[in-house]
CSV table of C-alpha atoms and ligand atoms in Angstrom, one decimal:
chain,number,residue,atom,x,y,z
A,134,MET,CA,21.3,15.4,-18.6
A,135,THR,CA,18.6,14.6,-21.2
A,136,ASN,CA,16.0,11.8,-20.6
A,137,GLN,CA,18.0,9.6,-22.9
A,138,GLU,CA,21.3,10.2,-21.2
A,139,VAL,CA,19.9,9.4,-17.7
A,140,MET,CA,18.3,6.2,-19.2
A,141,ASP,CA,21.6,5.1,-20.9
A,142,LEU,CA,23.6,5.7,-17.7
A,143,ALA,CA,21.1,3.9,-15.6
A,144,GLU,CA,20.8,0.9,-17.8
A,145,LYS,CA,24.6,0.4,-17.8
A,146,SER,CA,24.8,-0.1,-14.0
A,147,LEU,CA,21.3,-1.1,-12.6
A,148,ILE,CA,20.2,-4.7,-12.4
A,149,HIS,CA,17.3,-4.9,-15.0
A,150,THR,CA,14.4,-5.8,-12.6
A,151,TYR,CA,12.0,-3.1,-14.0
A,152,ASN,CA,10.9,-2.2,-17.4
A,153,ARG,CA,10.8,1.5,-16.7
A,154,PHE,CA,8.9,4.1,-18.7
A,155,PRO,CA,11.3,6.3,-20.8
A,156,ILE,CA,11.3,9.4,-18.7
A,157,ALA,CA,13.8,10.6,-16.0
A,158,LEU,CA,11.9,12.6,-13.4
A,159,ASP,CA,13.7,15.5,-11.8
A,160,HIS,CA,11.4,17.4,-9.4
A,161,GLY,CA,7.8,17.8,-8.2
A,162,ASP,CA,5.4,20.3,-7.1
A,163,GLU,CA,1.9,19.8,-5.6
A,164,VAL,CA,0.5,17.1,-7.9
A,165,TYR,CA,2.8,17.6,-10.8
A,166,LEU,CA,6.2,16.1,-11.7
A,167,TYR,CA,8.8,17.4,-14.1
A,168,ASP,CA,11.3,15.3,-16.1
A,169,VAL,CA,15.0,16.4,-16.7
A,170,GLU,CA,13.9,18.2,-19.9
A,171,GLY,CA,11.2,20.2,-18.1
A,172,LYS,CA,8.2,18.3,-19.4
A,173,LYS,CA,5.3,18.5,-16.9
A,174,TYR,CA,3.2,15.5,-15.8
A,175,LEU,CA,0.0,15.3,-13.8
A,176,ASP,CA,0.6,12.5,-11.3
A,177,PHE,CA,-2.1,9.9,-10.8
A,178,ALA,CA,0.4,7.3,-9.6
A,179,ALA,CA,1.9,9.1,-6.5
A,180,GLY,CA,5.0,6.9,-6.5
A,181,ILE,CA,2.6,3.9,-6.2
A,182,ALA,CA,0.3,5.3,-3.6
A,183,VAL,CA,3.1,6.8,-1.6
A,184,MET,CA,3.0,10.6,-2.1
A,185,ALA,CA,-0.3,11.2,-0.5
A,186,LEU,CA,0.5,14.8,0.3
A,187,GLY,CA,2.0,15.5,-3.2
A,188,TYR,CA,5.3,17.1,-3.8
A,189,ASN,CA,7.3,19.9,-2.4
A,190,VAL,CA,5.0,20.4,0.6
A,191,PRO,CA,6.6,23.2,2.6
A,192,GLU,CA,5.6,22.1,6.2
A,193,TYR,CA,6.6,18.5,5.4
A,194,ASN,CA,10.0,19.6,4.1
A,195,GLN,CA,10.6,21.9,6.9
A,196,ALA,CA,9.9,19.1,9.5
A,197,LEU,CA,12.5,16.9,7.6
A,198,LYS,CA,15.1,19.7,7.4
A,199,ASP,CA,14.7,20.4,11.2
A,200,GLN,CA,15.1,16.7,12.0
A,201,ILE,CA,18.1,16.4,9.7
A,202,ASP,CA,19.8,19.3,11.5
A,203,LYS,CA,19.1,17.6,14.8
A,204,LEU,CA,19.5,13.9,14.5
A,205,ILE,CA,19.2,11.4,11.6
A,206,HIS,CA,19.9,8.1,13.2
A,207,VAL,CA,20.8,6.5,16.5
A,208,SER,CA,19.7,2.8,16.3
A,209,ASN,CA,17.1,1.0,18.4
A,210,LEU,CA,19.4,0.8,21.4
A,211,TYR,CA,18.0,4.2,22.5
A,212,TYR,CA,14.7,6.1,22.7
A,213,THR,CA,14.0,9.1,20.6
A,214,GLU,CA,11.1,11.5,20.8
A,215,PRO,CA,10.1,11.3,17.1
A,216,MET,CA,9.8,7.4,17.4
A,217,ALA,CA,7.8,7.6,20.6
A,218,LYS,CA,5.4,10.1,19.1
A,219,ALA,CA,5.0,8.2,15.8
A,220,ALA,CA,4.2,5.0,17.7
A,221,ALA,CA,1.5,6.9,19.7
A,222,ASN,CA,0.1,8.5,16.5
A,223,LEU,CA,-0.1,5.1,14.7
A,224,ALA,CA,-1.6,3.2,17.6
A,225,LYS,CA,-4.2,5.9,18.0
A,226,ALA,CA,-5.0,6.2,14.3
A,227,SER,CA,-5.3,2.4,14.0
A,228,GLY,CA,-7.1,1.7,17.2
A,229,LEU,CA,-4.5,-1.0,18.0
A,230,LYS,CA,-2.0,-1.2,20.8
A,231,ARG,CA,1.7,-1.5,19.8
A,232,VAL,CA,3.8,-0.6,16.9
A,233,PHE,CA,7.1,-2.0,15.5
A,234,PHE,CA,8.6,0.3,12.7
A,235,THR,CA,10.2,-1.2,9.6
A,236,ASN,CA,11.7,0.3,6.4
A,237,SER,CA,9.2,-1.1,3.9
A,238,GLY,CA,6.0,-2.8,3.4
A,239,THR,CA,7.5,-6.2,2.8
A,240,GLU,CA,9.3,-6.0,6.1
A,241,ALA,CA,6.0,-5.1,7.8
A,242,ILE,CA,4.6,-8.4,6.4
A,243,GLU,CA,7.7,-10.4,7.6
A,244,GLY,CA,7.1,-9.0,11.0
A,245,ALA,CA,3.4,-9.9,11.0
A,246,ILE,CA,4.3,-13.4,10.0
A,247,LYS,CA,6.7,-13.7,12.9
A,248,VAL,CA,4.0,-12.4,15.3
A,249,ALA,CA,1.6,-15.1,14.2
A,250,ARG,CA,4.2,-17.9,14.4
A,251,LYS,CA,5.4,-16.8,17.8
A,252,TYR,CA,1.8,-16.3,19.1
A,253,ALA,CA,0.9,-19.9,18.0
A,254,TRP,CA,4.2,-21.3,19.3
A,255,LEU,CA,3.5,-19.8,22.8
A,256,LYS,CA,0.0,-21.2,22.8
A,257,ASP,CA,0.9,-24.6,21.5
A,258,ASN,CA,3.8,-25.3,23.7
A,259,GLY,CA,6.6,-24.9,21.2
A,260,ALA,CA,4.9,-26.5,18.2
A,261,THR,CA,6.4,-25.3,15.0
A,262,ASP,CA,4.0,-26.6,12.2
A,263,HIS,CA,1.5,-23.7,12.0
A,264,GLU,CA,-0.1,-22.7,8.9
A,265,ILE,CA,-1.1,-19.3,7.4
A,266,ILE,CA,-3.9,-18.8,5.0
A,267,ALA,CA,-3.3,-16.1,2.4
A,268,MET,CA,-5.3,-15.2,-0.7
A,269,ASN,CA,-5.0,-15.8,-4.4
A,270,HIS,CA,-4.0,-12.8,-6.4
A,271,SER,CA,-2.7,-11.1,-3.3
A,272,PHE,CA,0.5,-9.0,-3.2
A,273,HIS,CA,2.5,-8.6,0.0
A,274,GLY,CA,6.1,-7.9,-1.2
A,275,ARG,CA,9.3,-9.4,-2.5
A,276,SER,CA,11.3,-10.7,0.4
A,277,LEU,CA,11.0,-14.5,0.8
A,278,GLY,CA,8.5,-14.5,3.6
A,279,SER,CA,6.2,-11.9,2.0
A,280,LEU,CA,6.7,-13.6,-1.4
A,281,SER,CA,5.6,-16.8,0.2
A,282,VAL,CA,2.2,-15.3,1.1
A,283,THR,CA,1.8,-13.6,-2.3
A,284,GLY,CA,-0.7,-15.5,-4.3
A,285,SER,CA,0.9,-15.3,-7.7
A,286,ALA,CA,2.7,-18.2,-9.2
A,287,HIS,CA,4.5,-15.9,-11.6
A,288,TYR,CA,6.4,-13.9,-8.8
A,289,GLN,CA,7.2,-17.1,-6.9
A,290,GLU,CA,8.2,-19.5,-9.5
A,291,ALA,CA,11.9,-19.1,-9.8
A,292,PHE,CA,12.6,-18.5,-6.1
A,293,LYS,CA,11.3,-21.7,-4.5
A,294,PRO,CA,11.7,-23.2,-1.9
A,295,LEU,CA,9.7,-20.5,-0.1
A,296,ILE,CA,8.6,-20.6,3.5
A,297,ASP,CA,6.5,-23.6,4.4
A,298,LYS,CA,2.9,-24.2,5.4
A,299,ILE,CA,1.2,-21.4,3.5
A,300,VAL,CA,-2.3,-22.2,2.1
A,301,PHE,CA,-4.0,-20.1,-0.5
A,302,ALA,CA,-7.8,-19.4,-0.6
A,303,ASP,CA,-10.0,-17.2,-2.8
A,304,PHE,CA,-10.4,-13.6,-1.8
A,305,ASN,CA,-13.9,-12.7,-0.9
A,306,ASP,CA,-14.9,-16.4,-0.7
A,307,LEU,CA,-15.6,-17.0,3.0
A,308,ASP,CA,-16.5,-20.7,2.5
A,309,ASP,CA,-13.2,-21.3,0.7
A,310,VAL,CA,-11.3,-19.8,3.6
A,311,ALA,CA,-13.3,-21.5,6.3
A,312,SER,CA,-12.8,-24.9,4.5
A,313,LYS,CA,-9.0,-24.4,4.6
A,314,VAL,CA,-8.8,-23.6,8.4
A,315,THR,CA,-7.3,-26.5,10.4
A,316,ASP,CA,-6.1,-27.0,14.0
A,317,LYS,CA,-2.7,-25.7,12.8
A,318,THR,CA,-4.0,-22.4,11.3
A,319,CYS,CA,-2.2,-19.5,13.2
A,320,ALA,CA,-3.2,-16.6,10.8
A,321,ILE,CA,-5.5,-15.5,8.0
A,322,LEU,CA,-3.8,-12.7,5.9
A,323,PHE,CA,-5.3,-10.5,3.3
A,324,GLU,CA,-5.4,-6.9,1.9
A,325,THR,CA,-8.5,-5.0,2.9
A,326,ILE,CA,-8.5,-3.7,-0.7
A,327,GLN,CA,-6.4,-5.8,-3.0
A,328,GLY,CA,-4.1,-3.5,-5.0
A,329,GLU,CA,-1.6,-5.2,-7.3
A,330,GLY,CA,-4.2,-7.9,-7.9
A,331,GLY,CA,-6.5,-5.4,-9.7
A,332,ILE,CA,-8.2,-3.1,-7.0
A,333,TYR,CA,-10.8,-5.5,-5.4
A,334,PRO,CA,-12.2,-4.3,-2.1
A,335,ALA,CA,-13.1,-7.0,0.5
A,336,SER,CA,-16.8,-7.5,0.9
A,337,LYS,CA,-18.3,-6.8,4.3
A,338,GLU,CA,-19.4,-10.4,4.7
A,339,PHE,CA,-15.9,-11.6,4.0
A,340,VAL,CA,-14.2,-9.3,6.5
A,341,GLN,CA,-16.7,-9.9,9.3
A,342,GLY,CA,-16.9,-13.5,8.6
A,343,ILE,CA,-13.1,-13.9,8.9
A,344,ARG,CA,-13.1,-11.9,12.1
A,345,LYS,CA,-15.7,-14.2,13.6
A,346,LEU,CA,-13.8,-17.3,12.4
A,347,CYS,CA,-10.5,-16.0,13.8
A,348,ASP,CA,-12.3,-15.2,17.2
A,349,GLU,CA,-13.8,-18.7,17.4
A,350,LYS,CA,-10.6,-20.5,16.7
A,351,ASP,CA,-8.0,-18.2,18.3
A,352,ILE,CA,-6.5,-17.3,14.9
A,353,LEU,CA,-4.8,-14.1,14.2
A,354,MET,CA,-6.4,-11.8,11.6
A,355,ILE,CA,-3.7,-9.9,9.7
A,356,LEU,CA,-4.6,-7.0,7.4
A,357,ASP,CA,-2.2,-5.8,4.9
A,358,GLU,CA,-3.0,-2.0,4.6
A,359,VAL,CA,0.2,-1.1,3.0
A,360,GLN,CA,-1.4,0.3,-0.1
A,361,CYS,CA,-5.1,0.9,1.0
A,362,GLY,CA,-4.2,2.4,4.4
A,363,MET,CA,-3.3,5.8,5.5
A,364,GLY,CA,-6.4,7.5,4.2
A,365,ARG,CA,-6.5,6.2,0.6
A,366,SER,CA,-9.9,4.5,1.1
A,367,GLY,CA,-11.5,7.6,2.7
A,368,LYS,CA,-10.9,6.3,6.2
A,369,MET,CA,-7.5,6.3,7.9
A,370,PHE,CA,-7.5,2.4,7.4
A,371,ALA,CA,-9.8,0.7,5.2
A,372,TYR,CA,-10.8,-1.9,7.8
A,373,GLN,CA,-12.6,0.9,9.7
A,374,TYR,CA,-15.3,0.6,7.1
A,375,TYR,CA,-16.1,-2.9,8.3
A,376,ASP,CA,-16.6,-2.4,12.0
A,377,VAL,CA,-13.7,-4.7,12.8
A,378,LEU,CA,-10.2,-4.5,14.3
A,379,PRO,CA,-7.4,-6.8,13.0
A,380,ASP,CA,-5.0,-8.5,15.4
A,381,VAL,CA,-2.1,-7.3,13.2
A,382,MET,CA,-2.0,-4.6,10.6
A,383,CYS,CA,0.7,-3.7,8.2
A,384,SER,CA,1.4,-0.2,7.0
A,385,ALA,CA,4.0,1.5,4.8
A,386,LYS,CA,3.7,3.4,1.4
A,387,ALA,CA,1.9,6.7,2.5
A,388,LEU,CA,3.0,6.3,6.1
A,389,GLY,CA,6.1,8.4,5.4
A,390,CYS,CA,4.9,10.1,2.2
A,391,GLY,CA,8.3,9.5,0.6
A,392,VAL,CA,10.6,8.7,3.4
A,393,PRO,CA,11.0,4.8,3.6
A,394,ILE,CA,9.1,3.7,6.6
A,395,GLY,CA,6.6,0.8,7.4
A,396,ALA,CA,5.2,-0.7,10.5
A,397,PHE,CA,3.4,-3.7,11.9
A,398,VAL,CA,0.9,-2.9,14.6
A,399,VAL,CA,-0.6,-5.4,17.0
A,400,GLY,CA,-3.9,-5.3,18.9
A,401,GLU,CA,-4.4,-6.6,22.4
A,402,LYS,CA,-4.5,-10.3,21.6
A,403,ALA,CA,-0.9,-10.4,20.2
A,404,GLU,CA,0.6,-7.4,22.0
A,405,ASN,CA,3.0,-9.6,24.0
A,406,ALA,CA,3.8,-12.2,21.4
A,407,LEU,CA,7.1,-10.7,20.5
A,408,THR,CA,9.5,-10.0,23.4
A,409,ALA,CA,13.0,-8.6,23.7
A,410,GLY,CA,15.4,-10.2,21.1
A,411,ASP,CA,12.6,-11.6,19.0
A,412,HIS,CA,12.9,-9.0,16.2
A,413,GLY,CA,14.9,-6.0,15.2
A,414,SER,CA,16.0,-3.5,12.5
A,415,THR,CA,18.9,-1.2,12.4
A,416,TYR,CA,17.1,1.6,10.7
A,417,GLY,CA,13.5,0.8,11.7
A,418,GLY,CA,11.8,3.8,13.3
A,419,ASN,CA,14.9,6.1,13.1
A,420,PRO,CA,14.4,9.8,14.0
A,421,LEU,CA,14.3,10.9,10.4
A,422,ALA,CA,11.7,8.4,9.2
A,423,THR,CA,9.5,8.8,12.3
A,424,ALA,CA,9.7,12.6,12.1
A,425,ALA,CA,8.4,12.1,8.5
A,426,ALA,CA,5.5,10.0,9.8
A,427,ASN,CA,4.7,12.5,12.5
A,428,ALA,CA,4.6,15.3,9.9
A,429,VAL,CA,2.2,13.2,7.8
A,430,PHE,CA,-0.1,12.7,10.7
A,431,ASP,CA,-0.1,16.4,11.5
A,432,LEU,CA,-0.6,17.5,7.9
A,433,TYR,CA,-3.5,15.0,7.3
A,434,GLU,CA,-5.3,16.7,10.1
A,435,LYS,CA,-4.4,20.3,9.1
A,436,LYS,CA,-5.3,19.8,5.4
A,437,HIS,CA,-8.4,17.6,6.1
A,438,VAL,CA,-7.0,15.0,3.9
A,439,LEU,CA,-9.7,12.3,4.6
A,440,ASP,CA,-12.6,14.9,3.7
A,441,ASN,CA,-10.8,15.6,0.4
A,442,VAL,CA,-10.4,11.9,-0.4
A,443,ASN,CA,-14.2,11.4,0.2
A,444,GLU,CA,-15.2,14.4,-1.9
A,445,VAL,CA,-12.7,13.9,-4.8
A,446,GLY,CA,-13.0,10.2,-4.6
A,447,ALA,CA,-16.7,10.4,-5.2
A,448,TYR,CA,-16.1,12.7,-8.2
A,449,LEU,CA,-13.4,10.5,-9.6
A,450,TYR,CA,-15.9,7.5,-9.3
A,451,GLN,CA,-18.5,9.4,-11.2
A,452,LYS,CA,-16.1,10.4,-14.0
A,453,LEU,CA,-14.7,6.9,-14.3
A,454,GLU,CA,-18.3,5.5,-14.5
A,455,GLU,CA,-18.8,7.8,-17.5
A,456,VAL,CA,-15.5,6.5,-19.1
A,457,GLU,CA,-16.8,2.9,-18.6
A,458,GLN,CA,-20.2,3.8,-20.3
A,459,GLN,CA,-18.5,5.6,-23.2
A,460,PHE,CA,-15.9,3.1,-24.1
A,461,PRO,CA,-16.8,-0.6,-24.8
A,462,CYS,CA,-13.2,-1.7,-24.1
A,463,VAL,CA,-13.8,-0.9,-20.4
A,464,CYS,CA,-15.6,-3.8,-18.7
A,465,ASP,CA,-15.5,-2.9,-15.1
A,466,HIS,CA,-14.9,-0.1,-12.6
A,467,ARG,CA,-14.2,-0.7,-8.8
A,468,GLY,CA,-12.6,0.8,-5.8
A,469,MET,CA,-13.0,3.1,-2.8
A,470,GLY,CA,-11.8,6.6,-2.1
A,471,LEU,CA,-8.8,7.5,-4.2
A,472,MET,CA,-7.9,3.8,-4.9
A,473,GLN,CA,-9.9,2.9,-8.0
A,474,GLY,CA,-9.4,0.7,-11.0
A,475,LEU,CA,-10.8,0.5,-14.5
A,476,GLU,CA,-10.7,-3.0,-16.0
A,477,PHE,CA,-10.3,-3.3,-19.8
A,478,THR,CA,-10.9,-6.1,-22.2
A,479,VAL,CA,-7.5,-5.4,-23.7
A,480,PRO,CA,-3.9,-5.0,-22.2
A,481,VAL,CA,-3.6,-1.5,-20.8
A,482,GLY,CA,0.2,-1.1,-21.3
A,483,PRO,CA,-0.3,1.0,-24.5
A,484,ILE,CA,-3.1,3.1,-22.9
A,485,VAL,CA,-0.9,3.9,-19.9
A,486,ALA,CA,2.1,4.7,-22.3
A,487,GLY,CA,-0.2,7.0,-24.3
A,488,CYS,CA,-1.3,8.9,-21.2
A,489,ILE,CA,2.3,9.4,-20.1
A,490,LYS,CA,3.2,10.8,-23.5
A,491,ASN,CA,0.3,13.2,-23.1
A,492,GLY,CA,1.4,14.4,-19.7
A,493,CYS,CA,-0.4,12.2,-17.2
A,494,LEU,CA,1.2,9.5,-15.1
A,495,LEU,CA,-1.0,6.4,-14.6
A,496,ILE,CA,-0.1,2.9,-13.6
A,497,SER,CA,-1.6,-0.5,-14.2
A,498,ALA,CA,-2.5,-3.3,-11.7
A,499,GLY,CA,-1.9,-6.5,-13.6
A,500,SER,CA,-2.2,-6.5,-17.4
A,501,ASN,CA,-5.8,-5.3,-17.8
A,502,VAL,CA,-6.5,-2.8,-15.1
A,503,ILE,CA,-5.5,0.8,-14.9
A,504,ARG,CA,-5.1,1.9,-11.3
A,505,PHE,CA,-5.9,5.4,-10.1
A,506,VAL,CA,-3.9,6.1,-6.9
A,507,PRO,CA,-3.2,9.9,-7.0
A,508,PRO,CA,-2.0,12.1,-4.2
A,509,LEU,CA,-4.8,12.4,-1.7
A,510,VAL,CA,-4.6,16.2,-2.0
A,511,ILE,CA,-5.7,16.1,-5.5
A,512,GLY,CA,-8.6,18.4,-6.7
A,513,LYS,CA,-11.5,17.9,-9.0
A,514,GLU,CA,-9.9,20.0,-11.6
A,515,HIS,CA,-7.0,17.5,-11.7
A,516,VAL,CA,-9.5,14.7,-12.1
A,517,ASP,CA,-10.9,16.6,-15.1
A,518,GLN,CA,-7.4,17.0,-16.5
A,519,MET,CA,-6.7,13.3,-16.2
A,520,ILE,CA,-10.0,12.2,-17.6
A,521,GLN,CA,-9.4,14.4,-20.7
A,522,VAL,CA,-6.1,12.9,-21.4
A,523,LEU,CA,-7.4,9.4,-20.8
A,524,LYS,CA,-10.4,9.9,-23.1
A,525,GLY,CA,-8.1,11.4,-25.7
A,526,VAL,CA,-5.9,8.3,-25.7
A,527,LEU,CA,-8.9,5.9,-25.7
A,528,GLU,CA,-10.4,7.6,-28.7
A,529,THR,CA,-7.3,6.9,-30.8
A,530,MET,CA,-7.2,3.2,-29.8
B,707,PLP,C1,3.5,-2.3,-2.0
B,707,PLP,C2,2.9,-3.3,-1.2
B,707,PLP,C3,3.7,-4.1,-0.4
B,707,PLP,C4,5.2,-4.1,-0.3
B,707,PLP,O1,5.7,-3.0,0.1
B,707,PLP,P1,7.2,-2.6,-0.2
B,707,PLP,O2,7.4,-1.3,0.6
B,707,PLP,O3,7.3,-2.4,-1.7
B,707,PLP,O4,8.1,-3.6,0.4
B,707,PLP,C5,3.0,-5.0,0.5
B,707,PLP,N1,1.7,-5.1,0.4
B,707,PLP,C6,0.9,-4.3,-0.3
B,707,PLP,C7,-0.6,-4.5,-0.3
B,707,PLP,C8,1.5,-3.4,-1.2
B,707,PLP,O5,0.7,-2.7,-2.0
């Protein structure tokens, strides 16, 4: 099929919830993707920060093939070795205690909300009027619970009523968060690095201040590491830069490097909040998904992925600084590791479209920010290629 034929077929039968770019991708290799007509693209989007290991990785593919031949699914009525190992891997990597596997990021957030409510319900003798503080311009997913804590009126508008007792505060404004804490606050939730909101890392003062506030008032600190976690920041989880541990952490995206899997992970304080019957998922943690996560943990070590993020992330940072200096339409550059953003004074849609046309996949974060979230195995030569395409497009604007 041609790109156009795939597009026509898709648009006949899919609900139109996405304005997709006009290409149909067919296969991938390393950090490149190919469309159905054979055109090659350098990938700086990684399936939205998912494909950390890149494409067509032999050891990863083999681990999945082996697991498919053995066992794909059995439900959570039984134990499996891949699930047990994945939980141990994630607990160790996060420094937290216990894991619940989900199928997506939004479900990880749902679980974290349930942990917070149950923790407070136990503590307050069955009271059910607890509040959660979340951040303006945050993004936590599209199901109704996670949409309720997503600080964007635009996403929420048509779907009200959402879940009750969510209070929004300004990200990186500790005084604002503190002023919104009440006796009923059971959790403070935020992304360690805001992704969809425009690539804003939390400040050290903010993270440590919230940790202190939560300790003083017995509130759960919930960190959403769905996008910034699994090595993207240069540490396995971005909170590891701040000398804190959250009480609950949500992961997904790169956790399976392409196979749908997410998780919420609880620390000591909330490790017994959920008990048998409180939560469940038919697919959650199935052998195929957890075999993928185990392969990811193995390959991160074997390929020294974190070292690469730090080295190539620093190089990308320097190159994007140069772009900012060269082009007056760029007004800010921020980020950590291989999660960086360039903010423009103009909408970035045409710039992104131009880069795709010229063989480089980029994505935006909001209307004015280009987001750079490539595979974590990318090399400096790929950064150079991307910068060349980007500059070429900016010169024609
Ligand atoms: C992508 C994302 C989610 C939602 O994950 P899904 O797998 O799309 O449900 C939640 N939080 C953050 C920070 C994300 O980037």
